[in-house]
PDB file of C-alpha atoms in Angstrom:
ATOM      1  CA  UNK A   1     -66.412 -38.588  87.760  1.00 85.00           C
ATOM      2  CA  UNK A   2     -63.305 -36.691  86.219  1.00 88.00           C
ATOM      3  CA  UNK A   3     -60.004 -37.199  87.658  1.00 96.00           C
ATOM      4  CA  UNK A   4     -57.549 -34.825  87.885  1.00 97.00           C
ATOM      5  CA  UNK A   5     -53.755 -35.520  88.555  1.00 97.00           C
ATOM      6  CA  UNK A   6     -51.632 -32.826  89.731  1.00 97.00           C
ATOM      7  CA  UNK A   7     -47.791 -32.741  90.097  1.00 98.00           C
ATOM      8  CA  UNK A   8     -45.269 -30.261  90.712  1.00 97.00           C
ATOM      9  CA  UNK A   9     -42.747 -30.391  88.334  1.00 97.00           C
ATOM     10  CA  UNK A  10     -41.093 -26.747  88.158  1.00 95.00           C
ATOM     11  CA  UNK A  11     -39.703 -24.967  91.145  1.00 94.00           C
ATOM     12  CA  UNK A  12     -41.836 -24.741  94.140  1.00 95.00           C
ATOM     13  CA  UNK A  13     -44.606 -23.960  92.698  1.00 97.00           C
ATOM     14  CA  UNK A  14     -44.984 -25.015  88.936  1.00 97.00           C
ATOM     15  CA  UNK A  15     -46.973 -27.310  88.928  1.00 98.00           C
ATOM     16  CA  UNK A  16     -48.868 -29.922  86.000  1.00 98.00           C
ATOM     17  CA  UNK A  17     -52.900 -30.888  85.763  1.00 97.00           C
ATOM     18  CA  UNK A  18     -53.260 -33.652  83.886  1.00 97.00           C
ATOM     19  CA  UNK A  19     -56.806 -34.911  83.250  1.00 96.00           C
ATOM     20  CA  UNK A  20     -57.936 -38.639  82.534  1.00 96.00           C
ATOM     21  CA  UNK A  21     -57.314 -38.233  78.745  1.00 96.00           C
ATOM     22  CA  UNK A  22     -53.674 -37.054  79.184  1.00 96.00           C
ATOM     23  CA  UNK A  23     -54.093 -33.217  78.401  1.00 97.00           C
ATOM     24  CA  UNK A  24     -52.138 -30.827  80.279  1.00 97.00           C
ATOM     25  CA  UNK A  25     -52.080 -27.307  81.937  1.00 97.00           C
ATOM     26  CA  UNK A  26     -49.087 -25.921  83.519  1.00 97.00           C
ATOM     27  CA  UNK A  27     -49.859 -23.842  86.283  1.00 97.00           C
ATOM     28  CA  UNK A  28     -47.647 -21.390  88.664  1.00 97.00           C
ATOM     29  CA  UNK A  29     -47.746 -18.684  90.961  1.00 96.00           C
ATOM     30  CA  UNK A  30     -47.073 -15.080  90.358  1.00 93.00           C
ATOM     31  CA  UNK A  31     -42.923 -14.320  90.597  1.00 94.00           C
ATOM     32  CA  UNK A  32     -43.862 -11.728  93.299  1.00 92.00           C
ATOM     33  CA  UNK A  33     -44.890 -15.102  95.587  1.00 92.00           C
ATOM     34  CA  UNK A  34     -42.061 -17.234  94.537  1.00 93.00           C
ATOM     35  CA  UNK A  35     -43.961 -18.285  90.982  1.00 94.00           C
ATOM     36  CA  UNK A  36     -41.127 -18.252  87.722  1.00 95.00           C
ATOM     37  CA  UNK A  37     -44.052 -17.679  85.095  1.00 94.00           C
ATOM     38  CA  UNK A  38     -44.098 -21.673  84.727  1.00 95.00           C
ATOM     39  CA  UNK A  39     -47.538 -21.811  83.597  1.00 96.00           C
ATOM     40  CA  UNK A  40     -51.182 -20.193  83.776  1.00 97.00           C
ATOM     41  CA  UNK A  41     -52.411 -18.789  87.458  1.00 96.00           C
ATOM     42  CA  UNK A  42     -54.904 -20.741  88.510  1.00 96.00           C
ATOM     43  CA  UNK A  43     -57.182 -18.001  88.658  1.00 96.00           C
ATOM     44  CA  UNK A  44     -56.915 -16.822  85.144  1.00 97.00           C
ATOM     45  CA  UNK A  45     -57.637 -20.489  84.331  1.00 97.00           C
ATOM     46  CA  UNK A  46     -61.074 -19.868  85.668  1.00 97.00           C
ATOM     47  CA  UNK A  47     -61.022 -16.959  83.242  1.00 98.00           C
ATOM     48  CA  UNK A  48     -60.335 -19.375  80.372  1.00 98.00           C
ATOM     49  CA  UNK A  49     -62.612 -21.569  81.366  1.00 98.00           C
ATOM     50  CA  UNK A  50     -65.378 -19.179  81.015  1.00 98.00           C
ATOM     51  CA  UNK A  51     -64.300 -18.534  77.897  1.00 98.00           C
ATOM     52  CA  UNK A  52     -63.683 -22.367  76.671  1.00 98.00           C
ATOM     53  CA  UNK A  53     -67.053 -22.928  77.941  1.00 98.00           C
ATOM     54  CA  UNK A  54     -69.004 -20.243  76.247  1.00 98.00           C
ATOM     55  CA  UNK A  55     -67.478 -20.759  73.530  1.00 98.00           C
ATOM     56  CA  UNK A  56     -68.408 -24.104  72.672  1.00 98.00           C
ATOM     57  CA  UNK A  57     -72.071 -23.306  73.773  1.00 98.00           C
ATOM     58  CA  UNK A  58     -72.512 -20.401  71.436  1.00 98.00           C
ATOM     59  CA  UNK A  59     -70.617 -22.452  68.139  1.00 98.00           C
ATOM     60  CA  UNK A  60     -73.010 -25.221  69.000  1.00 98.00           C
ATOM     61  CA  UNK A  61     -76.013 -23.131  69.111  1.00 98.00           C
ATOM     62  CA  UNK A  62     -75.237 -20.990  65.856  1.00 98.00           C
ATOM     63  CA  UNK A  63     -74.294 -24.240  64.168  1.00 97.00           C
ATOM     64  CA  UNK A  64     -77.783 -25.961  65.039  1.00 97.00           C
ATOM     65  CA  UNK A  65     -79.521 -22.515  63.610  1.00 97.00           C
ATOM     66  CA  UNK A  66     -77.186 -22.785  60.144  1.00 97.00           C
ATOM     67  CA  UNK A  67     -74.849 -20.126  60.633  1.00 97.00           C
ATOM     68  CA  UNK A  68     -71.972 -19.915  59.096  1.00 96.00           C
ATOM     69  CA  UNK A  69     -69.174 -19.036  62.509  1.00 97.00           C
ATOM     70  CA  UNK A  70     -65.646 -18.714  60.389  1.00 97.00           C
ATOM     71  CA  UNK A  71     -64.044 -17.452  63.110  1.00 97.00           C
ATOM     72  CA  UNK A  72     -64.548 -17.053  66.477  1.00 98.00           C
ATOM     73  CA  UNK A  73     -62.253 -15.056  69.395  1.00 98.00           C
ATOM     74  CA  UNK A  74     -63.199 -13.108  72.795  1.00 98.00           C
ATOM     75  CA  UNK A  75     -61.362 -11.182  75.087  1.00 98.00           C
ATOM     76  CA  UNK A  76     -62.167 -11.527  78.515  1.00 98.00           C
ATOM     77  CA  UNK A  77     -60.767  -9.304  81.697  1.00 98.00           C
ATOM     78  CA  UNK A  78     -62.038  -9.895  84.953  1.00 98.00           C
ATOM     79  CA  UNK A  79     -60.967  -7.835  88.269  1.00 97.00           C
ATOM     80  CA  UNK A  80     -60.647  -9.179  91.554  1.00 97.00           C
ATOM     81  CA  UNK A  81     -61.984  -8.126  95.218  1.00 96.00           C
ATOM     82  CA  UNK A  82     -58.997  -6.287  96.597  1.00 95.00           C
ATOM     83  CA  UNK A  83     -57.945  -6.761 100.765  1.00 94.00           C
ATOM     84  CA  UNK A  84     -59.914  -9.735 100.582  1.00 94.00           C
ATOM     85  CA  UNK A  85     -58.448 -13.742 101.179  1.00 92.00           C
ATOM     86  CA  UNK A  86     -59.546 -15.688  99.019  1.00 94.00           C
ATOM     87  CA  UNK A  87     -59.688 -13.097  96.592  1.00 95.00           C
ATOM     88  CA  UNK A  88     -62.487 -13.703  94.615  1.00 97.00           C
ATOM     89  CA  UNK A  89     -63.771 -12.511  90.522  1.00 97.00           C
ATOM     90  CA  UNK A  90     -65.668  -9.334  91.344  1.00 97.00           C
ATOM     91  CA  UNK A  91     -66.150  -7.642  88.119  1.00 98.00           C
ATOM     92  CA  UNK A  92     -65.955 -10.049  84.833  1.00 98.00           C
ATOM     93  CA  UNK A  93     -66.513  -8.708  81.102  1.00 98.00           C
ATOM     94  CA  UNK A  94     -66.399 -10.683  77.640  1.00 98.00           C
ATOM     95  CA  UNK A  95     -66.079  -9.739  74.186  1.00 98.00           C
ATOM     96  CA  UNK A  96     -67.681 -12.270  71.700  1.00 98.00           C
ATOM     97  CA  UNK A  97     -65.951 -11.777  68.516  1.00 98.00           C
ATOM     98  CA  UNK A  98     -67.770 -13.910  65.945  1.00 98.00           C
ATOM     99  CA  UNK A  99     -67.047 -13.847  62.128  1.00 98.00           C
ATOM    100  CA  UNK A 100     -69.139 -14.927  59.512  1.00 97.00           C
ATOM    101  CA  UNK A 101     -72.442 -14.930  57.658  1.00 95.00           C
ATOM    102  CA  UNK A 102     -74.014 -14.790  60.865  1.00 97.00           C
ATOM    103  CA  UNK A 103     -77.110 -12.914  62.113  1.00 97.00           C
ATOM    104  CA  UNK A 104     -76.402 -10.648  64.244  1.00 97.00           C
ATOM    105  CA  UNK A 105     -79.708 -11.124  66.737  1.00 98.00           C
ATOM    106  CA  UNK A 106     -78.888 -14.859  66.344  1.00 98.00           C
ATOM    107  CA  UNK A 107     -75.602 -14.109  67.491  1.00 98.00           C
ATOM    108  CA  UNK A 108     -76.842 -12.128  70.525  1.00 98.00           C
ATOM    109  CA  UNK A 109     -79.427 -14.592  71.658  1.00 98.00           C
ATOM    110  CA  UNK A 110     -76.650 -17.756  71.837  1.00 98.00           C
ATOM    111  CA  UNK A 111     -74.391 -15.867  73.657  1.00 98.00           C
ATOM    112  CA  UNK A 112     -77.233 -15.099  76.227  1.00 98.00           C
ATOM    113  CA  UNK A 113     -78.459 -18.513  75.884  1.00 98.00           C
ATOM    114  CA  UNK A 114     -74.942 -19.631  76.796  1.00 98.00           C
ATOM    115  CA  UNK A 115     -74.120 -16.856  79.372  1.00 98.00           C
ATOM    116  CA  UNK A 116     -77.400 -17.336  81.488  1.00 96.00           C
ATOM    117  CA  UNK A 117     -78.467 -20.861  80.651  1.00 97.00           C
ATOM    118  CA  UNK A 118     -76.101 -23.556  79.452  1.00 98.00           C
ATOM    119  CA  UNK A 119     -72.537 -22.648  80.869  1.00 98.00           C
ATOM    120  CA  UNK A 120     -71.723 -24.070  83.714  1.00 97.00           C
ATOM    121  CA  UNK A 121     -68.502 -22.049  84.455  1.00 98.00           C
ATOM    122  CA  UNK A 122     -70.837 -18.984  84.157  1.00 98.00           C
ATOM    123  CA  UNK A 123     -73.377 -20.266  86.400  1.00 97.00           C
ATOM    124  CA  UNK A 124     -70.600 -20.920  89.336  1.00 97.00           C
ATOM    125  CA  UNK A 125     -68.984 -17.749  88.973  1.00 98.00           C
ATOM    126  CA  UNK A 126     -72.122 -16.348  89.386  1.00 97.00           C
ATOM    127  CA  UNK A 127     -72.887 -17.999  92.510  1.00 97.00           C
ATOM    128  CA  UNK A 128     -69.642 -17.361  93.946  1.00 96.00           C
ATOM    129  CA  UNK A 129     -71.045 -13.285  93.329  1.00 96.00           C
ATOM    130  CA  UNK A 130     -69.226 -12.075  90.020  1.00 97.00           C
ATOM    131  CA  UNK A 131     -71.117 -10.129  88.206  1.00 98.00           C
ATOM    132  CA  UNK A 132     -70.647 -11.003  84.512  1.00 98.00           C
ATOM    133  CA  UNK A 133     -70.819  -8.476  81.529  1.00 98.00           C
ATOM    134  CA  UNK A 134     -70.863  -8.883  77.846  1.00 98.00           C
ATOM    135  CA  UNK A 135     -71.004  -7.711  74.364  1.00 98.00           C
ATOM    136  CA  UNK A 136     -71.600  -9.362  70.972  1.00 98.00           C
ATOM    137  CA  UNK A 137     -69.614  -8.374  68.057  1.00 98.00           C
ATOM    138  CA  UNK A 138     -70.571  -9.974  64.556  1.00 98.00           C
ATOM    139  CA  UNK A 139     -68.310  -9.083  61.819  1.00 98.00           C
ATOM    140  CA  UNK A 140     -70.169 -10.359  58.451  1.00 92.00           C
ATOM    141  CA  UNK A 141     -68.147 -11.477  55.864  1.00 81.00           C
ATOM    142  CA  UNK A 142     -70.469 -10.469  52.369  1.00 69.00           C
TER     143      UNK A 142
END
């Protein structure tokens, strides 16, 4: 099972994740709650785990079908229920920005693979009720 050590180490609430291999996250509030910018919310940390997540499904995926993923980058925004404690992801969308000599329907079928099969971070999100958009952009280098 994973262990996760967390320690605040800036202000009140800047605080440090450290996981059992010794990699770190800093994490804080918003200023408006006391929060001095420390670190990453920890909601937009779900956001990046998304990402992080996807990610590695879809470079696996292209990889196993030969395709040649120079670059990679998204942009994900997600909006939040409003009036609402906890606040939860309503409304998430990604951009999959892959580069490469890659097909583009290959492309398009790992990132659904990923986004409906294999992520986990997806798959909980989901269940918590966000409802998850995306688009696949393929820019070919010839």
């Amino acid at each position: 099972m994973p262990k996760i050590e967390l320690a605040r180490v800036n202000g009140d609430f800047g605080f440090e994740a450290t996981d059992e291999n010794g990699h770190t996250v800093k994490m804080d509030s918003n200023p408006e709650s006391g929060g001095q910018n420390f670190g990453v919310r920890p909601m937009q940390m779900l956001l990046m785990g998304l990402g992080g997540c996807s990610a590695i499904d879809v470079i696996h995926i292209l990889k196993k079908q030969r395709q040649e993923v120079t670059d990679y980058k998204m942009i994900i925004n997600g909006e939040r229920e409003v009036g609402k404690e906890p606040s939860l992801w309503k409304d998430i969308s990604l951009d999959f920005h892959i580069y490469g000599n890659v097909d583009e329907d290959k492309a398009q079928k790992a990132v659904e693979l990923s986004m409906d099969k294999y992520c986990s971070v997806s798959a909980t999100l989901n269940k918590a009720g966000a409802q998850i958009k995306y688009k696949v952009f393929v820019h070919r280098i010839d």
